[in-house]
Short mmCIF file of N, CA and C in Angstrom, two decimals:
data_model
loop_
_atom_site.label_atom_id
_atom_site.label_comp_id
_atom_site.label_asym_id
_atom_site.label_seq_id
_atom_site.Cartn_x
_atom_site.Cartn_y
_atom_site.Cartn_z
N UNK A 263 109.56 118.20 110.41
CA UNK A 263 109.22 116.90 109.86
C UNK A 263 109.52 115.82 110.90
N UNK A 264 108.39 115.15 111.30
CA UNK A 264 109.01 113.80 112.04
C UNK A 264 109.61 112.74 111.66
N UNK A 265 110.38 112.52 112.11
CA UNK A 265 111.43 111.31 112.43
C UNK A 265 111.16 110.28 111.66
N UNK A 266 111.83 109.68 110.76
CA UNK A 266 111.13 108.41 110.04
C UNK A 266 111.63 107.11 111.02
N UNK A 267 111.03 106.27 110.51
CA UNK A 267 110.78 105.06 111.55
C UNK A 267 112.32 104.36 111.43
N UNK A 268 113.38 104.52 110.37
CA UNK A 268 114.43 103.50 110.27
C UNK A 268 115.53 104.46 110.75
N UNK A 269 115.32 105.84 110.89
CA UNK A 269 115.89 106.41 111.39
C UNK A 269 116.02 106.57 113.00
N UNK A 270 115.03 105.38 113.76
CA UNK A 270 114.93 105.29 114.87
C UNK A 270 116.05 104.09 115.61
N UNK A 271 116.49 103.31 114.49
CA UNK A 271 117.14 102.28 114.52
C UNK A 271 118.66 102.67 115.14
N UNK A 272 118.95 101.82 115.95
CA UNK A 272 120.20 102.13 116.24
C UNK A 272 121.57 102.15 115.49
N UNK A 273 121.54 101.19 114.61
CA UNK A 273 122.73 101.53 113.70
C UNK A 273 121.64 100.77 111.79
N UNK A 274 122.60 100.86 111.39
CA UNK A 274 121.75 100.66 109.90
C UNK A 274 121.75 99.23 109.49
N UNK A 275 120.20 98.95 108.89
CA UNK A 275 120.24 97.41 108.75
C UNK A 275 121.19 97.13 107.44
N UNK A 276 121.32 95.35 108.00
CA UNK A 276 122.32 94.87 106.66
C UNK A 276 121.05 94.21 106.10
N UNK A 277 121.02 94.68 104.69
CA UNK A 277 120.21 93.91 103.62
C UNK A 277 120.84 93.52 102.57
N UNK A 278 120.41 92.04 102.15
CA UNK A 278 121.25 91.90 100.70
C UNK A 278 119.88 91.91 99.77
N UNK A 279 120.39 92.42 98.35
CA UNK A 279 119.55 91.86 97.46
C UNK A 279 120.48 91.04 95.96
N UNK A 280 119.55 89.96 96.25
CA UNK A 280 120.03 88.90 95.11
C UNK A 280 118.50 88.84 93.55
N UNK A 281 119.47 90.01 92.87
CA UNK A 281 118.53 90.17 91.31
C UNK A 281 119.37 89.93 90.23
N UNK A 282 119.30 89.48 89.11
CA UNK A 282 119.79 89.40 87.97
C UNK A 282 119.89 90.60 86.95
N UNK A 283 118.76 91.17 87.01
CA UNK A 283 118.42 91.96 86.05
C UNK A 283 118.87 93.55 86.53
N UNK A 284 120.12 93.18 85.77
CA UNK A 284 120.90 94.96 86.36
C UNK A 284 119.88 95.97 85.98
N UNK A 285 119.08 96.48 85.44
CA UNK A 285 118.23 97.56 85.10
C UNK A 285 117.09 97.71 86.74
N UNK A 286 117.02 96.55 86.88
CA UNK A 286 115.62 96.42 88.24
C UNK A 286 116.18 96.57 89.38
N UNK A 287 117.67 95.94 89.61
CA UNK A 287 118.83 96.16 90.80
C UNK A 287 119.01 97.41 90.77
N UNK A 288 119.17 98.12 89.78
CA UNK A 288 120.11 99.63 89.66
C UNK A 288 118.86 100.37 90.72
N UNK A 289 117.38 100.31 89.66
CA UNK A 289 116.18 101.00 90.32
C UNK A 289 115.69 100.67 91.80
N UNK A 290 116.25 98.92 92.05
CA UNK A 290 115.93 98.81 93.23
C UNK A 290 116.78 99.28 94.68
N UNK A 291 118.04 99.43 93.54
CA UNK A 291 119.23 100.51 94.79
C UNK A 291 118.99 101.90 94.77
N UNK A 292 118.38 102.22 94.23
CA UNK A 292 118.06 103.74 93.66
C UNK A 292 117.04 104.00 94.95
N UNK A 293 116.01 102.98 95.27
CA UNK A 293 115.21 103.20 96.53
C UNK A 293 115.26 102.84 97.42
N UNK A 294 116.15 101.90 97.43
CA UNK A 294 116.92 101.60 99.14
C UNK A 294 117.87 102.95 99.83
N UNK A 295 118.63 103.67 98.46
CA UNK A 295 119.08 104.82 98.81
C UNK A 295 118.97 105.88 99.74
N UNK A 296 117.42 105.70 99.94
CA UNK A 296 116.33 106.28 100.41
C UNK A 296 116.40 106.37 101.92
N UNK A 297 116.67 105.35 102.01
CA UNK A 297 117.23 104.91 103.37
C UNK A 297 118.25 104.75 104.53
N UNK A 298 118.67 104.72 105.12
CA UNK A 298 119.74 104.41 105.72
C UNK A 298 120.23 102.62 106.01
N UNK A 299 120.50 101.67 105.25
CA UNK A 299 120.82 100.81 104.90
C UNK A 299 122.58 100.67 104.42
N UNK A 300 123.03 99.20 105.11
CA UNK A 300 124.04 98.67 104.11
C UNK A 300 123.33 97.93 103.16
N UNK A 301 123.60 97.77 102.17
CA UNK A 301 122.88 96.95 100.93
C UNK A 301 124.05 96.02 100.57
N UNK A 302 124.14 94.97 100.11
CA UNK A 302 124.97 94.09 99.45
C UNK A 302 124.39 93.56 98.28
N UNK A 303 124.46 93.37 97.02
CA UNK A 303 123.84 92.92 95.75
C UNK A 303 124.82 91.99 95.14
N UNK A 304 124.44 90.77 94.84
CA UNK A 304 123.85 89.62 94.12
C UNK A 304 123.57 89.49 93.10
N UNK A 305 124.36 88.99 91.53
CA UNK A 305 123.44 88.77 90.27
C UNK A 305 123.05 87.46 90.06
N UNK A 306 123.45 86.43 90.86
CA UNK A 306 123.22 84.48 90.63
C UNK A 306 123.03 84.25 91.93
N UNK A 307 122.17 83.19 91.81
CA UNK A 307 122.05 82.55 93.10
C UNK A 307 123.40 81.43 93.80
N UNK A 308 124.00 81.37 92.54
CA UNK A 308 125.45 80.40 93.22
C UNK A 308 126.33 81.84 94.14
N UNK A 309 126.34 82.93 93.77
CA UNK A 309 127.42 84.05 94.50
C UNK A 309 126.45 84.00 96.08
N UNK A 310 125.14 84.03 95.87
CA UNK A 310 124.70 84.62 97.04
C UNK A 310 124.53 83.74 98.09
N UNK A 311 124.24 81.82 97.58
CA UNK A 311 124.73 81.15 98.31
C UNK A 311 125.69 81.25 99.37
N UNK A 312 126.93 81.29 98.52
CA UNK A 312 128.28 81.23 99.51
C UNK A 312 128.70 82.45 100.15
N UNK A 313 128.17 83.58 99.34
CA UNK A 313 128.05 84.73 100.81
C UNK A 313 127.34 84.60 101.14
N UNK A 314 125.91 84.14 101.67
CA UNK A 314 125.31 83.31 102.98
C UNK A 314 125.59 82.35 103.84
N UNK A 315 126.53 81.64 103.16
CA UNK A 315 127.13 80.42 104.26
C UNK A 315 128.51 80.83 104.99
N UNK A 316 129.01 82.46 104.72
CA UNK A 316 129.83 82.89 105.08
C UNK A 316 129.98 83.87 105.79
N UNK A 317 128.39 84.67 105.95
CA UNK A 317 128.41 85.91 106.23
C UNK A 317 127.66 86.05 107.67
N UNK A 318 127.82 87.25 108.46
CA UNK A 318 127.26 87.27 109.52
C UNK A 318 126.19 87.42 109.53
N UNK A 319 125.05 87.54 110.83
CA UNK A 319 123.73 87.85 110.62
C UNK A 319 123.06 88.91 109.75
N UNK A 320 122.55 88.59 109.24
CA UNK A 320 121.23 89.93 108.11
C UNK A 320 120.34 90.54 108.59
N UNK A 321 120.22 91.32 108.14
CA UNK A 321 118.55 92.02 108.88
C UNK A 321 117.50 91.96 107.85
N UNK A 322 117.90 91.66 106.30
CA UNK A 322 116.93 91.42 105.69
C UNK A 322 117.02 91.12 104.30
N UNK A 323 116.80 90.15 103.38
CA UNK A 323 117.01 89.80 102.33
C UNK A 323 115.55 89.80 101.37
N UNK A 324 116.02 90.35 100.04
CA UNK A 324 115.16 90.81 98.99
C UNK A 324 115.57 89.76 98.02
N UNK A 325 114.48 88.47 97.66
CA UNK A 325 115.09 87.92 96.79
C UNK A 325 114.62 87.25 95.43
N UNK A 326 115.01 87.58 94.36
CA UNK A 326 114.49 87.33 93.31
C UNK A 326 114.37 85.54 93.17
N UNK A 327 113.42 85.36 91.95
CA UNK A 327 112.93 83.77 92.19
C UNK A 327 114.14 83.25 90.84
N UNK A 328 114.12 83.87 89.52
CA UNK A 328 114.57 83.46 88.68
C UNK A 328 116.01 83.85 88.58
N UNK A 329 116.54 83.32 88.92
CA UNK A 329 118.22 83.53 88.81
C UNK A 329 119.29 82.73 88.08
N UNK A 330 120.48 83.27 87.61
CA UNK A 330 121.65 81.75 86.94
C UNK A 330 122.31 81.41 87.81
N UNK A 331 122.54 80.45 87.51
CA UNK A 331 123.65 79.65 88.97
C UNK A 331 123.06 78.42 89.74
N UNK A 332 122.10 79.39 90.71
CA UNK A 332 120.89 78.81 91.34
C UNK A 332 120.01 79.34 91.48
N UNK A 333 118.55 78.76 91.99
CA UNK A 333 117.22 79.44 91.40
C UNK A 333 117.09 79.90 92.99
N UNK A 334 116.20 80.73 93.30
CA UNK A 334 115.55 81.77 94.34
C UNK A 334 115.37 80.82 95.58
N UNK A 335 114.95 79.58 95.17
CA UNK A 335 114.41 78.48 96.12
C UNK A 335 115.54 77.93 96.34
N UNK A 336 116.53 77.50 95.72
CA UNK A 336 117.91 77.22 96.16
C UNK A 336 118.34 78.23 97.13
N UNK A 337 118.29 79.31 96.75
CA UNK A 337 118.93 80.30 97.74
C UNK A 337 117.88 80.38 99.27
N UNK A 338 116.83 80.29 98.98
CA UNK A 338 115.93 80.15 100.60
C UNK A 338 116.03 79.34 101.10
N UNK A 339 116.72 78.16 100.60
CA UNK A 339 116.50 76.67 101.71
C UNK A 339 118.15 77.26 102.16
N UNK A 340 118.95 77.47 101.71
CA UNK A 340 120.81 77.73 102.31
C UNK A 340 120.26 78.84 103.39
N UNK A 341 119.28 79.83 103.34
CA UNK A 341 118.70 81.24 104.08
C UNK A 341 118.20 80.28 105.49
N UNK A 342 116.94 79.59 105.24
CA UNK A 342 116.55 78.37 106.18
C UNK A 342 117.24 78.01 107.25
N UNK A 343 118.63 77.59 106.48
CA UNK A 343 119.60 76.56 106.98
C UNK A 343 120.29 78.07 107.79
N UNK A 344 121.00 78.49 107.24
CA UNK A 344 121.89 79.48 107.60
C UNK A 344 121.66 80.77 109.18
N UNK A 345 120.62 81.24 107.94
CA UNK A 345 120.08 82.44 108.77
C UNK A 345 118.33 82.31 108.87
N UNK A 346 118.04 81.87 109.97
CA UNK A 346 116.58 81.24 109.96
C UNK A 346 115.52 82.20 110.27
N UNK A 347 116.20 82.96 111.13
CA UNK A 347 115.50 84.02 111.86
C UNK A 347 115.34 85.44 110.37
N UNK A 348 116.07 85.65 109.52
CA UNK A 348 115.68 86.48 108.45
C UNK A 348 114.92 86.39 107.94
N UNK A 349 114.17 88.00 107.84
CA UNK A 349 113.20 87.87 106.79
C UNK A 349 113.44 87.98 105.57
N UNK A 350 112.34 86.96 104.76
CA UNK A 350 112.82 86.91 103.07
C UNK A 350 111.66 87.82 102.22
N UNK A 351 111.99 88.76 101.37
CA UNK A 351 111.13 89.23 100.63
C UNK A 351 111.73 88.99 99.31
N UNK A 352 110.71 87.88 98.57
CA UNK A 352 110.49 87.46 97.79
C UNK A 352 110.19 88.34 96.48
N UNK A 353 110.93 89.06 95.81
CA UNK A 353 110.57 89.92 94.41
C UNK A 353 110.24 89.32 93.10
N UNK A 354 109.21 89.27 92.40
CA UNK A 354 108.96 88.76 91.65
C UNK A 354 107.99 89.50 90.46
N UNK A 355 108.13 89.05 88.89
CA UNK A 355 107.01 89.34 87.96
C UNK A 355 106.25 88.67 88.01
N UNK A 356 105.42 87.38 88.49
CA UNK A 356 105.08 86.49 88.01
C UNK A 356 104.61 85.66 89.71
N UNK A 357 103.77 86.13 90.04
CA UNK A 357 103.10 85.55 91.84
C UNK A 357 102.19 84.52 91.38
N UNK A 358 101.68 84.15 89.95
CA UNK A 358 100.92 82.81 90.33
C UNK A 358 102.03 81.70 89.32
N UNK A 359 103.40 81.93 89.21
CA UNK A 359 104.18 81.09 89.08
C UNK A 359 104.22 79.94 89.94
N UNK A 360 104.47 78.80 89.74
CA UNK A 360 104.60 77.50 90.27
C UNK A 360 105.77 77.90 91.68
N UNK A 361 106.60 78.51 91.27
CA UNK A 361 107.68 78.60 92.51
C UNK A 361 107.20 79.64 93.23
N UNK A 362 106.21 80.78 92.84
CA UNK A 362 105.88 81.35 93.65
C UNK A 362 105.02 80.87 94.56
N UNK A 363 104.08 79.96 94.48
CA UNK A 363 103.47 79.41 94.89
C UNK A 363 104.12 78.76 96.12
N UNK A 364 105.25 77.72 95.32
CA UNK A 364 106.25 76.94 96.46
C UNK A 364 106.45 77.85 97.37
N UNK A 365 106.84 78.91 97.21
CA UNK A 365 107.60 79.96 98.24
C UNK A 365 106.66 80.51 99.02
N UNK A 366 105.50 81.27 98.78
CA UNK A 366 104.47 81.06 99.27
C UNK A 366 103.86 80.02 101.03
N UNK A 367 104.08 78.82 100.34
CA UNK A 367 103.77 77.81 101.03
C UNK A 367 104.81 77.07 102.08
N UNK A 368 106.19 78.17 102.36
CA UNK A 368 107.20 77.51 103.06
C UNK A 368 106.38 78.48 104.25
N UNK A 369 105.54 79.47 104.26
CA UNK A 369 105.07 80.14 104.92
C UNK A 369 106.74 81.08 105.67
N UNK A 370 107.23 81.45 105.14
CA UNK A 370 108.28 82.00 105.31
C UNK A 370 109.20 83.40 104.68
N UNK A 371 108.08 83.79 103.66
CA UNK A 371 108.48 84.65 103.19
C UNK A 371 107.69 85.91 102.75
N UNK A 372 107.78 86.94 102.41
CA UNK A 372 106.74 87.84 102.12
C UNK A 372 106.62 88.01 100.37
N UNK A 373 105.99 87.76 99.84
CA UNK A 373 105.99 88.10 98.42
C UNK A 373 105.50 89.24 97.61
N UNK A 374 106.50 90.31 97.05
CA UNK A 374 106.09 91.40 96.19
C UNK A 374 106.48 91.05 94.89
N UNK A 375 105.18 91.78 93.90
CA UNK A 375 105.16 92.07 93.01
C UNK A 375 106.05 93.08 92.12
N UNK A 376 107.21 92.98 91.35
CA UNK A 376 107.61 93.76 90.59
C UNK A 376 106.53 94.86 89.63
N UNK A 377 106.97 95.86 89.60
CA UNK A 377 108.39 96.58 90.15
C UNK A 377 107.67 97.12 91.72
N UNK A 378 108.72 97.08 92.41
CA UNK A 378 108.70 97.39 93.51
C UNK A 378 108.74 98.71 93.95
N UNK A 379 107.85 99.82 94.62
CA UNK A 379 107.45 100.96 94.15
C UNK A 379 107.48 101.53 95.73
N UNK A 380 108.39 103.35 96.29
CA UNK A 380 108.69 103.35 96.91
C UNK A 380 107.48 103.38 97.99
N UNK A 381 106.49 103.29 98.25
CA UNK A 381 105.41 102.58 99.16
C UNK A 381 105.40 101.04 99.61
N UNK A 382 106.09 100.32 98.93
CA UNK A 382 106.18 99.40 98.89
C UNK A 382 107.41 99.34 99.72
N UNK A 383 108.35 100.24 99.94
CA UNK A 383 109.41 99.99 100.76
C UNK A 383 109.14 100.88 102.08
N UNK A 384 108.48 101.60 101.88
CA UNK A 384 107.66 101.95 103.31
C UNK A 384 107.16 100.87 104.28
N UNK A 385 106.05 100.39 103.36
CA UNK A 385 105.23 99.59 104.39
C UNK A 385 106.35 97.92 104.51
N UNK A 386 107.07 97.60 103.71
CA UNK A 386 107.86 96.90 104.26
C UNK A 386 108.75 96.88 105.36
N UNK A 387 109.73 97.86 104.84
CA UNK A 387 110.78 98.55 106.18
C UNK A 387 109.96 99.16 107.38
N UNK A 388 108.99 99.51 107.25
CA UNK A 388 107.44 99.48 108.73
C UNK A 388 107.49 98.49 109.38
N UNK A 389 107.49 97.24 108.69
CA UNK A 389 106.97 95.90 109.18
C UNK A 389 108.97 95.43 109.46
N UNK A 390 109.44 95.95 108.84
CA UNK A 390 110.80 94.89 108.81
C UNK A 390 110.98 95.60 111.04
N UNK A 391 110.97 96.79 110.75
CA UNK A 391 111.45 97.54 111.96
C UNK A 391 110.64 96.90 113.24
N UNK A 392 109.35 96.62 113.50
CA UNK A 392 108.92 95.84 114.39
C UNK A 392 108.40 94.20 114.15
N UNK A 393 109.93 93.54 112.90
CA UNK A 393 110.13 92.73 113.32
C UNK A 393 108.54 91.36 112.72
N UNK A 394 107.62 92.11 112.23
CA UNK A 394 106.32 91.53 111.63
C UNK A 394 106.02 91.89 110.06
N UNK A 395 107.02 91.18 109.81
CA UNK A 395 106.66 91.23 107.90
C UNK A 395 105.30 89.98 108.03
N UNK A 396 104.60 90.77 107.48
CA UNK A 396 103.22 89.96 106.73
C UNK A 396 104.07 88.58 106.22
N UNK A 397 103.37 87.47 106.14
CA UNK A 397 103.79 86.06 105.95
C UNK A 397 102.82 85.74 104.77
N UNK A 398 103.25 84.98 103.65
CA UNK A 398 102.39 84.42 102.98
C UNK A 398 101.78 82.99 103.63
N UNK A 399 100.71 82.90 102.95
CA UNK A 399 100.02 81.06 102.98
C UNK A 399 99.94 80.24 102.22
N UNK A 400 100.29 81.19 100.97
CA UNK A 400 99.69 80.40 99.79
C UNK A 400 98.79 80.96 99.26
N UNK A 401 98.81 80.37 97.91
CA UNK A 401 97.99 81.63 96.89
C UNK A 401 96.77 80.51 96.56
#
């Protein structure tokens, strides 16, 4: 069997994911598993804030729009500020939402559709590894 592509990586990426909904987190750690990843998880956007304004560089953040604390877009402008160079993948039910839209239009983030399905973490972690996650424009 050949070599998978994240297994080419020199040591394992740090990803956080910031979700609310423990049932979609559990499934969405269930397929990061998959991988060779540190994962860090997030249920509010106020926790994931301040471990962003505290934490060292990321290699990649998964982030839900609807959160308590603070909302998804709160958490991408502190990401902006913080860690500029990360890529954001945007998880969501709901892509012709008003904030999806916003998010969309920071041209800064990649946006998937829930549930997130393990092809979907293929062709992401593809793109995360050379560094060219697809960009939205706007819907």
């Amino acid at each position: 069997m050949a070599q998978g592509f994240l297994e080419t990586l020199t040591k394992p990426p740090n990803i956080l994911l910031v979700e609310d909904d423990s049932a979609y987190a559990d499934l969405f750690l269930t397929q990061l598993a998959h991988y060779n990843c540190n994962v860090g998880r997030f249920s509010d956007g106020k926790s994931a804030i301040e471990y962003l304004r505290n934490t060292p560089p990321l290699d990649l953040l998964f982030l839900d729009l609807k959160l308590p604390g603070a909302s998804g877009l709160d958490v991408l402008r502190v990401v902006k500020e913080t860690h500029p160079s990360v890529p954001v993948v945007v998880i969501t039910g709901c892509t012709d939402s008003e904030d999806a839209k916003a998010v969309l239009r920071t041209g800064f983030v990649t946006l998937v559709n829930k549930p997130v399905l393990h092809h979907d973490f293929e062709r992401l972690f593809r793109a995360f590894k050379i560094r060219a996650l697809p960009r939205g424009d706007g819907i």
